[in-house]
Amino acid sequence: MSQLQENLAAVQAAVRAAEIAAGRPADSVKLLVVSKTMPLNLLQELYALGVREFGENREPELEQKAAAMPDDVIWHFIGPVQSNKIRKVVKRAGIIHSVDSVEKLLKFDRIAGEEGKTPEVFLEVNVSGELSKGGMTPEQVVDAVKAAADCRFVKCCGLMTMAPLAAETEELRQIFGTLRDLRDRAEIECGCSLPQLSMGMSGDFPEAIACGATVVRVGSKIFAGVPK
Ligand SMILES: *Cc1c(COP(=O)(O)O)cnc(C)c1O
């Protein structure tokens, strides 16, 4: 077994273990492999192991890798989106985790229509309030969900957040629990369904799963010790 295969199996097992610990059904959490900065050969090795969805955070890298990988890969865009890159992201990514304002949401919707695409999007929320983090404020979520309900091409499937890297378990649970509560409230206030929560990375995905994550975005734990 290669180091990459071993790491992938270990992370998959840890995701299952966290599902069980949380009393959640098997396969209720999707493991998204975050392949940003990793060379193509490692994505190809993962593809051969059955991985079909990859997360990228820079548009040029997404474009390069998408052109070189098989067509059945579903690309997730997880990075900050500059307005002038929206069209390129829409052309390649089926799922966008980082829509951080109503303005961008509407622009995504218009361009998706022009390009004949219907991407799934997450509204990114800055729960921790860290200045270095992207995302809308918790107070902006309801208005954004209402705006998303009127979109014709993008489909808003839920909320996304990033926790501070150095946070302890208690703070992580507070942040992830807040995102879940925001989702629950927005569903009630807007009368819509937001089934997905994209939260949890290499250092904190068990806590995110305990709080209801449906997608965890894991990079460094999968590529640890793998020669580039
Ligand atoms: C890089 C990144 C991840 C993965 O982080 P790891 O700690 O390497 O697992 C997840 N989400 C976003 C938005 C990222 O930029």
CSV table of C-alpha atoms and ligand atoms in Angstrom, one decimal:
chain,number,residue,atom,x,y,z
A,1,MET,CA,0.0,0.0,0.0
A,2,SER,CA,1.3,3.4,-0.8
A,3,GLN,CA,1.5,6.1,1.8
A,4,LEU,CA,-1.2,8.0,0.0
A,5,GLN,CA,-3.5,4.9,0.0
A,6,GLU,CA,-2.8,4.3,3.7
A,7,ASN,CA,-3.5,7.9,4.6
A,8,LEU,CA,-6.8,8.0,2.6
A,9,ALA,CA,-7.9,4.7,4.3
A,10,ALA,CA,-7.0,6.1,7.7
A,11,VAL,CA,-9.0,9.3,7.1
A,12,GLN,CA,-12.0,7.4,5.7
A,13,ALA,CA,-11.9,5.2,8.8
A,14,ALA,CA,-11.7,8.3,11.1
A,15,VAL,CA,-14.7,9.8,9.3
A,16,ARG,CA,-16.7,6.6,9.9
A,17,ALA,CA,-15.6,6.5,13.5
A,18,ALA,CA,-16.8,10.0,14.0
A,19,GLU,CA,-20.1,9.3,12.4
A,20,ILE,CA,-20.6,6.3,14.8
A,21,ALA,CA,-19.5,8.3,17.8
A,22,ALA,CA,-22.1,11.0,16.9
A,23,GLY,CA,-24.8,8.4,16.4
A,24,ARG,CA,-25.1,9.3,12.8
A,25,PRO,CA,-25.7,6.8,9.9
A,26,ALA,CA,-22.8,5.5,7.9
A,27,ASP,CA,-22.0,7.6,4.8
A,28,SER,CA,-23.9,10.6,6.1
A,29,VAL,CA,-20.6,12.6,5.8
A,30,LYS,CA,-18.8,13.1,2.5
A,31,LEU,CA,-15.0,13.2,2.6
A,32,LEU,CA,-13.9,15.9,0.2
A,33,VAL,CA,-10.2,15.4,-0.7
A,34,VAL,CA,-8.6,18.9,-0.8
A,35,SER,CA,-5.9,18.6,-3.5
A,36,LYS,CA,-4.8,22.2,-3.7
A,37,THR,CA,-1.0,22.6,-4.3
A,38,MET,CA,-0.7,18.9,-4.9
A,39,PRO,CA,0.8,17.7,-8.2
A,40,LEU,CA,-1.3,16.0,-10.8
A,41,ASN,CA,0.2,12.5,-10.3
A,42,LEU,CA,-1.2,12.4,-6.8
A,43,LEU,CA,-4.6,13.3,-8.0
A,44,GLN,CA,-4.3,10.5,-10.6
A,45,GLU,CA,-3.3,8.0,-7.9
A,46,LEU,CA,-6.3,9.0,-5.9
A,47,TYR,CA,-8.5,8.7,-8.9
A,48,ALA,CA,-7.3,5.2,-9.4
A,49,LEU,CA,-8.3,4.5,-5.8
A,50,GLY,CA,-11.8,5.7,-6.6
A,51,VAL,CA,-11.8,9.3,-5.6
A,52,ARG,CA,-14.0,11.3,-7.9
A,53,GLU,CA,-14.3,14.7,-6.1
A,54,PHE,CA,-11.5,17.1,-5.4
A,55,GLY,CA,-11.3,20.5,-3.8
A,56,GLU,CA,-9.2,23.3,-5.2
A,57,ASN,CA,-8.9,26.9,-3.9
A,58,ARG,CA,-7.2,28.8,-6.8
A,59,GLU,CA,-8.8,29.3,-10.2
A,60,PRO,CA,-5.7,28.8,-12.5
A,61,GLU,CA,-4.8,25.6,-10.7
A,62,LEU,CA,-8.4,24.3,-10.9
A,63,GLU,CA,-8.4,25.0,-14.6
A,64,GLN,CA,-5.1,23.2,-15.2
A,65,LYS,CA,-6.0,20.2,-13.2
A,66,ALA,CA,-9.6,19.9,-14.6
A,67,ALA,CA,-8.2,20.0,-18.1
A,68,ALA,CA,-5.8,17.1,-17.3
A,69,MET,CA,-8.1,14.9,-15.3
A,70,PRO,CA,-10.9,12.6,-16.5
A,71,ASP,CA,-14.3,14.3,-17.3
A,72,ASP,CA,-16.2,12.4,-14.5
A,73,VAL,CA,-14.3,14.3,-11.7
A,74,ILE,CA,-16.5,16.7,-9.8
A,75,TRP,CA,-14.5,19.8,-8.9
A,76,HIS,CA,-15.3,21.7,-5.7
A,77,PHE,CA,-14.1,25.3,-5.4
A,78,ILE,CA,-13.2,26.1,-1.8
A,79,GLY,CA,-11.2,29.3,-2.1
A,80,PRO,CA,-11.9,33.0,-2.0
A,81,VAL,CA,-13.5,34.0,-5.3
A,82,GLN,CA,-12.6,37.3,-7.0
A,83,SER,CA,-15.5,38.7,-9.0
A,84,ASN,CA,-13.5,38.6,-12.2
A,85,LYS,CA,-12.8,34.8,-11.8
A,86,ILE,CA,-16.5,33.8,-11.3
A,87,ARG,CA,-17.0,32.8,-14.9
A,88,LYS,CA,-13.9,30.5,-15.0
A,89,VAL,CA,-14.9,29.0,-11.7
A,90,VAL,CA,-18.5,28.3,-12.9
A,91,LYS,CA,-17.2,26.6,-16.1
A,92,ARG,CA,-15.2,24.1,-14.1
A,93,ALA,CA,-16.6,23.7,-10.6
A,94,GLY,CA,-19.8,21.8,-9.9
A,95,ILE,CA,-19.9,22.8,-6.3
A,96,ILE,CA,-18.7,26.1,-4.8
A,97,HIS,CA,-18.1,26.3,-1.1
A,98,SER,CA,-17.1,29.9,-0.8
A,99,VAL,CA,-19.9,32.3,-1.8
A,100,ASP,CA,-19.4,35.1,0.7
A,101,SER,CA,-21.9,37.8,-0.2
A,102,VAL,CA,-25.3,38.3,-1.8
A,103,GLU,CA,-23.6,40.3,-4.5
A,104,LYS,CA,-21.4,37.4,-5.5
A,105,LEU,CA,-24.3,35.0,-5.2
A,106,LEU,CA,-26.3,37.0,-7.8
A,107,LYS,CA,-23.3,37.2,-10.0
A,108,PHE,CA,-22.7,33.5,-9.8
A,109,ASP,CA,-26.4,32.9,-10.7
A,110,ARG,CA,-26.3,35.3,-13.7
A,111,ILE,CA,-23.1,33.8,-15.1
A,112,ALA,CA,-24.2,30.2,-14.4
A,113,GLY,CA,-27.3,31.0,-16.5
A,114,GLU,CA,-25.1,32.4,-19.3
A,115,GLU,CA,-22.9,29.3,-19.2
A,116,GLY,CA,-25.7,26.8,-19.0
A,117,LYS,CA,-24.5,25.5,-15.6
A,118,THR,CA,-26.4,24.8,-12.4
A,119,PRO,CA,-23.8,24.6,-9.7
A,120,GLU,CA,-24.5,23.8,-6.1
A,121,VAL,CA,-23.3,26.6,-3.8
A,122,PHE,CA,-22.6,27.0,-0.1
A,123,LEU,CA,-22.8,30.3,1.7
A,124,GLU,CA,-19.6,30.9,3.6
A,125,VAL,CA,-20.1,32.3,7.0
A,126,ASN,CA,-17.3,33.8,9.2
A,127,VAL,CA,-18.6,32.4,12.5
A,128,SER,CA,-15.4,33.0,14.5
A,129,GLY,CA,-15.1,36.7,13.5
A,130,GLU,CA,-11.4,36.3,12.7
A,131,LEU,CA,-10.4,39.1,10.4
A,132,SER,CA,-8.2,36.8,8.3
A,133,LYS,CA,-11.2,34.6,7.4
A,134,GLY,CA,-13.6,35.1,4.5
A,135,GLY,CA,-17.3,34.8,4.7
A,136,MET,CA,-20.4,36.8,5.5
A,137,THR,CA,-21.4,37.6,9.1
A,138,PRO,CA,-23.9,35.4,10.8
A,139,GLU,CA,-26.4,38.3,10.7
A,140,GLN,CA,-26.2,38.3,6.9
A,141,VAL,CA,-27.2,34.7,6.5
A,142,VAL,CA,-31.0,35.0,6.4
A,143,ASP,CA,-31.0,37.7,3.7
A,144,ALA,CA,-28.5,35.6,1.6
A,145,VAL,CA,-30.6,32.5,1.9
A,146,LYS,CA,-33.7,34.5,0.8
A,147,ALA,CA,-31.7,35.8,-2.2
A,148,ALA,CA,-30.6,32.3,-3.0
A,149,ALA,CA,-34.2,31.1,-3.0
A,150,ASP,CA,-34.8,33.5,-5.9
A,151,CYS,CA,-31.8,32.3,-7.9
A,152,ARG,CA,-32.6,30.3,-11.0
A,153,PHE,CA,-29.4,28.6,-11.8
A,154,VAL,CA,-27.3,28.2,-8.6
A,155,LYS,CA,-28.7,25.9,-6.0
A,156,CYS,CA,-27.9,26.8,-2.5
A,157,CYS,CA,-27.4,23.6,-0.6
A,158,GLY,CA,-26.2,24.9,2.8
A,159,LEU,CA,-23.6,26.8,4.8
A,160,MET,CA,-19.8,26.5,5.1
A,161,THR,CA,-17.3,27.7,7.6
A,162,MET,CA,-13.7,27.5,8.7
A,163,ALA,CA,-12.7,27.3,12.3
A,164,PRO,CA,-9.5,29.0,13.7
A,165,LEU,CA,-6.6,26.6,13.2
A,166,ALA,CA,-5.5,26.6,16.9
A,167,ALA,CA,-9.0,26.3,18.4
A,168,GLU,CA,-9.6,23.8,21.2
A,169,THR,CA,-12.4,21.3,21.2
A,170,GLU,CA,-14.8,23.4,23.2
A,171,GLU,CA,-14.3,26.4,20.9
A,172,LEU,CA,-14.6,24.2,17.8
A,173,ARG,CA,-17.9,22.8,19.0
A,174,GLN,CA,-19.2,26.3,19.7
A,175,ILE,CA,-18.3,27.4,16.2
A,176,PHE,CA,-19.6,24.4,14.3
A,177,GLY,CA,-22.7,24.3,16.5
A,178,THR,CA,-23.3,28.0,15.7
A,179,LEU,CA,-23.2,27.2,12.0
A,180,ARG,CA,-25.7,24.4,12.4
A,181,ASP,CA,-28.0,26.7,14.5
A,182,LEU,CA,-27.7,29.4,11.8
A,183,ARG,CA,-28.7,26.8,9.2
A,184,ASP,CA,-31.7,25.6,11.3
A,185,ARG,CA,-32.9,29.1,11.8
A,186,ALA,CA,-32.5,30.1,8.2
A,187,GLU,CA,-34.5,27.1,7.1
A,188,ILE,CA,-37.4,28.1,9.4
A,189,GLU,CA,-37.3,31.8,8.5
A,190,CYS,CA,-37.0,31.2,4.8
A,191,GLY,CA,-39.1,28.1,4.5
A,192,CYS,CA,-36.4,26.3,2.5
A,193,SER,CA,-34.2,23.3,2.9
A,194,LEU,CA,-30.4,23.7,3.5
A,195,PRO,CA,-29.4,20.1,4.0
A,196,GLN,CA,-25.6,20.5,3.8
A,197,LEU,CA,-23.0,21.8,6.2
A,198,SER,CA,-19.4,22.1,4.9
A,199,MET,CA,-17.2,22.2,7.9
A,200,GLY,CA,-14.2,20.4,9.3
A,201,MET,CA,-10.6,20.1,8.0
A,202,SER,CA,-7.6,17.9,8.9
A,203,GLY,CA,-7.3,19.2,12.4
A,204,ASP,CA,-11.0,19.4,13.4
A,205,PHE,CA,-13.2,17.1,11.3
A,206,PRO,CA,-14.2,14.8,14.2
A,207,GLU,CA,-15.6,17.8,16.1
A,208,ALA,CA,-17.4,19.1,12.9
A,209,ILE,CA,-19.0,15.7,12.3
A,210,ALA,CA,-20.2,15.6,16.0
A,211,CYS,CA,-21.9,19.0,15.2
A,212,GLY,CA,-23.6,17.8,12.0
A,213,ALA,CA,-21.1,18.3,9.2
A,214,THR,CA,-22.2,16.7,5.9
A,215,VAL,CA,-19.0,17.5,4.0
A,216,VAL,CA,-15.5,17.6,5.6
A,217,ARG,CA,-12.7,19.1,3.5
A,218,VAL,CA,-9.5,17.3,4.2
A,219,GLY,CA,-6.1,18.0,2.6
A,220,SER,CA,-2.9,17.8,4.7
A,221,LYS,CA,-3.9,14.6,6.6
A,222,ILE,CA,-4.3,12.8,3.3
A,223,PHE,CA,-1.1,14.0,1.8
A,224,ALA,CA,1.1,13.8,5.0
A,225,GLY,CA,4.4,12.2,4.3
A,226,VAL,CA,3.6,11.6,0.6
A,227,PRO,CA,6.5,12.5,-1.7
A,228,LYS,CA,5.4,15.3,-4.1
B,1,LIG,C1,-6.8,24.0,2.6
B,1,LIG,C2,-8.3,24.0,2.9
B,1,LIG,C3,-8.8,22.9,3.5
B,1,LIG,C4,-8.0,21.7,3.9
B,1,LIG,O1,-7.2,22.0,5.0
B,1,LIG,P1,-6.3,20.9,5.7
B,1,LIG,O2,-6.0,21.4,7.0
B,1,LIG,O3,-5.1,20.7,4.8
B,1,LIG,O4,-7.1,19.6,5.7
B,1,LIG,C5,-10.2,22.9,3.8
B,1,LIG,N1,-10.9,24.0,3.5
B,1,LIG,C6,-10.4,25.1,2.9
B,1,LIG,C7,-11.3,26.2,2.6
B,1,LIG,C8,-9.1,25.2,2.6
B,1,LIG,O5,-8.6,26.3,2.0
